[in-house]
PDB file of C-alpha atoms in Angstrom:
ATOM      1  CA  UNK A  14      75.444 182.174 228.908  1.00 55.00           C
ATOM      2  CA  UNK A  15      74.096 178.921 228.812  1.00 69.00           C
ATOM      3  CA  UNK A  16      75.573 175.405 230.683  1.00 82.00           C
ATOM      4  CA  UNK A  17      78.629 175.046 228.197  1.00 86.00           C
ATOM      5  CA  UNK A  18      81.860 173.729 228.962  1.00 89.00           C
ATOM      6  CA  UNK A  19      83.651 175.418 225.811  1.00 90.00           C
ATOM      7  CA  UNK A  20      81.999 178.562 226.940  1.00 92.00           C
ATOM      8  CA  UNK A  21      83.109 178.940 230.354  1.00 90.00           C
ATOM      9  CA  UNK A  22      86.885 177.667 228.749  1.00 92.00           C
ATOM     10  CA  UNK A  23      86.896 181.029 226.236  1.00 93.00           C
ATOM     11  CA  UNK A  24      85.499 183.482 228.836  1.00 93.00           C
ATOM     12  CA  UNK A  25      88.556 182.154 231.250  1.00 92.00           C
ATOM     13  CA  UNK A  26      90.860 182.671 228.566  1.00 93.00           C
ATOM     14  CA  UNK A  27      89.541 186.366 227.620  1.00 95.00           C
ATOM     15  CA  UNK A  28      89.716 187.021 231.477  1.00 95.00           C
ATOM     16  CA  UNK A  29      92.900 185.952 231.709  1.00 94.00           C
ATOM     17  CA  UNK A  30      94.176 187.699 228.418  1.00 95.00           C
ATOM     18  CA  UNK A  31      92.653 191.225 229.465  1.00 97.00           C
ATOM     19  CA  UNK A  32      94.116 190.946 233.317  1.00 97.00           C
ATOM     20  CA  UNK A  33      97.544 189.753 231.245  1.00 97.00           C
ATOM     21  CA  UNK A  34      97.680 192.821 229.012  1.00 97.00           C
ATOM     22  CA  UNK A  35      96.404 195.307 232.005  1.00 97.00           C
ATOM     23  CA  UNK A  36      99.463 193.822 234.367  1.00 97.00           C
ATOM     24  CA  UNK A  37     101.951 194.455 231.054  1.00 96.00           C
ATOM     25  CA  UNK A  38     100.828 197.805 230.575  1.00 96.00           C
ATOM     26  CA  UNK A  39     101.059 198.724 234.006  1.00 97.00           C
ATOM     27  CA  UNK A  40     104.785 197.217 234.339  1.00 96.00           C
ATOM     28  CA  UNK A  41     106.193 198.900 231.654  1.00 94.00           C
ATOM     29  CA  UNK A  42     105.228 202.454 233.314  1.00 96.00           C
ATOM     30  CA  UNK A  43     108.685 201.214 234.471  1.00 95.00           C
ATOM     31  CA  UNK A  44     111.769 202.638 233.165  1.00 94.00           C
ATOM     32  CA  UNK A  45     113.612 199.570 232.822  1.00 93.00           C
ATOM     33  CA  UNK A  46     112.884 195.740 232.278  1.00 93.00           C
ATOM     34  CA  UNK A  47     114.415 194.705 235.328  1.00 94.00           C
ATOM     35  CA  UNK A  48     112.052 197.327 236.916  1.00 96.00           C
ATOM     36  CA  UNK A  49     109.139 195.736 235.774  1.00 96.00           C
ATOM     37  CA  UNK A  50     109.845 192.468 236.464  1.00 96.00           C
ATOM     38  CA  UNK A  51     110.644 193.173 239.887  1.00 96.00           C
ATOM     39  CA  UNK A  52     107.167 195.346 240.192  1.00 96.00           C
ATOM     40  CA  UNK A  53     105.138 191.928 238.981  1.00 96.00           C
ATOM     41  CA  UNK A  54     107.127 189.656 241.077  1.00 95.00           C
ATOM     42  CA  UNK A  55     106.396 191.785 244.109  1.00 94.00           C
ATOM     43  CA  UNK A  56     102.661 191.743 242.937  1.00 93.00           C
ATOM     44  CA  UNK A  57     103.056 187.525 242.694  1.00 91.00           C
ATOM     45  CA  UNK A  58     104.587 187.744 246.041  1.00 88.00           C
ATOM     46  CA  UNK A  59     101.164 188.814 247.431  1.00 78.00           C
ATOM     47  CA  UNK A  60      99.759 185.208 246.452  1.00 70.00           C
ATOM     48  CA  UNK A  61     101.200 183.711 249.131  1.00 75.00           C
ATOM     49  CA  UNK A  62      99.353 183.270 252.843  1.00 70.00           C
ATOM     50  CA  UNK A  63      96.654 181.638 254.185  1.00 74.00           C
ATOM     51  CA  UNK A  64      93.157 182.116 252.682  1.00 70.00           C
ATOM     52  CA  UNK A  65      90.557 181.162 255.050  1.00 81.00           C
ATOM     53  CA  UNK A  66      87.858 180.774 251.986  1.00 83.00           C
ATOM     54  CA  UNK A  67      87.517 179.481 248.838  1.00 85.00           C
ATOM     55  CA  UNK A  68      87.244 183.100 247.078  1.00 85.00           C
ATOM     56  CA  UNK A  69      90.564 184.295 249.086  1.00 83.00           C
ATOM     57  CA  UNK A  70      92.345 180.627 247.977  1.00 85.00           C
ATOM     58  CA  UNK A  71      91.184 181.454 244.226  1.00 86.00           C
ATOM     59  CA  UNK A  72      92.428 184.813 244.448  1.00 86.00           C
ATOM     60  CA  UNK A  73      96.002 184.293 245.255  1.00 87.00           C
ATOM     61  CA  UNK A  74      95.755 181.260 242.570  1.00 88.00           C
ATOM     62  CA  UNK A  75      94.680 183.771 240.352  1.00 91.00           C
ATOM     63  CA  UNK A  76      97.213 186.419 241.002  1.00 92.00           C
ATOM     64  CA  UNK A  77      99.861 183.697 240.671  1.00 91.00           C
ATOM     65  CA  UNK A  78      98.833 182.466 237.936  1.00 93.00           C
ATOM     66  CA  UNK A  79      98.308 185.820 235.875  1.00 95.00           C
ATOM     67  CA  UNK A  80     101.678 187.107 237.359  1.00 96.00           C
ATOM     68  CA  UNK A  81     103.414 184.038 235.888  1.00 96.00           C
ATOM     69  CA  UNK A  82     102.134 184.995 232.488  1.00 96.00           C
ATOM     70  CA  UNK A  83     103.163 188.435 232.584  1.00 97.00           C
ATOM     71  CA  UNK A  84     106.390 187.473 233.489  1.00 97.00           C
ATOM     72  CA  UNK A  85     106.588 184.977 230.328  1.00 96.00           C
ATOM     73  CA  UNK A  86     104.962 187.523 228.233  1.00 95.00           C
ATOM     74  CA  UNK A  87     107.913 190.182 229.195  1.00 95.00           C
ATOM     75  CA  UNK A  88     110.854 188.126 228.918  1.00 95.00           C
ATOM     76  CA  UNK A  89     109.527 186.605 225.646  1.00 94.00           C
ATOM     77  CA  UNK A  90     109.635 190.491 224.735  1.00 92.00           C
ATOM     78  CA  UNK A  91     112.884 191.385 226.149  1.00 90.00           C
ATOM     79  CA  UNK A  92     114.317 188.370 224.614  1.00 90.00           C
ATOM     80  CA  UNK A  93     113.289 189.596 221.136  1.00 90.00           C
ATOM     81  CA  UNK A  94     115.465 192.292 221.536  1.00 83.00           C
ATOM     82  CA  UNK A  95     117.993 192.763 219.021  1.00 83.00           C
ATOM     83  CA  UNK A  96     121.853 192.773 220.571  1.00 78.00           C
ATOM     84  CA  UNK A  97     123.374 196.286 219.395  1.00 74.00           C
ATOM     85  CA  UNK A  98     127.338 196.109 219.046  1.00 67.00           C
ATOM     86  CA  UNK A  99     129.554 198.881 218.441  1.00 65.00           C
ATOM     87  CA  UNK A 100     131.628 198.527 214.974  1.00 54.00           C
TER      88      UNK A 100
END
């Protein structure tokens, strides 16, 4: 990998996809989609404290930040949903 800007920017963003999708697959070895909300939220929870370095700082900025995807990513899904009526 060489000194590029637009590089660095794409391997972030396949990073971040790949930790995205692993989170979503492991949520939805829930039941429900209120279950697997609640198991990411509980997961972002953990990115709260005090870091005492710059690696523990960027890992709880990172957990928040991938948690707060997953969460979009699933209620975009469960949005999508059609609305089934009896007739």
């Amino acid at each position: 990998m060489t000194n590029s800007v637009p590089e660095w920017q794409i391997k972030f963003t396949d990073v971040t996809s790949q930790l995205v999708d692993e989170l979503l697959a492991s949520a939805k070895q829930c039941d429900t989609y209120g279950e697997a909300t609640s198991f990411i939220k509980k997961l972002s929870s953990k990115a709260y404290g005090t870091a005492d370095d710059g690696k523990a700082l960027a890992t709880m900025k990172l957990n928040d930040a991938i948690c707060e995807c997953a969460l979009h990513e699933l209620y975009k899904e469960e949005r999508s949903l059609p609305i089934r009526r009896d007739e």
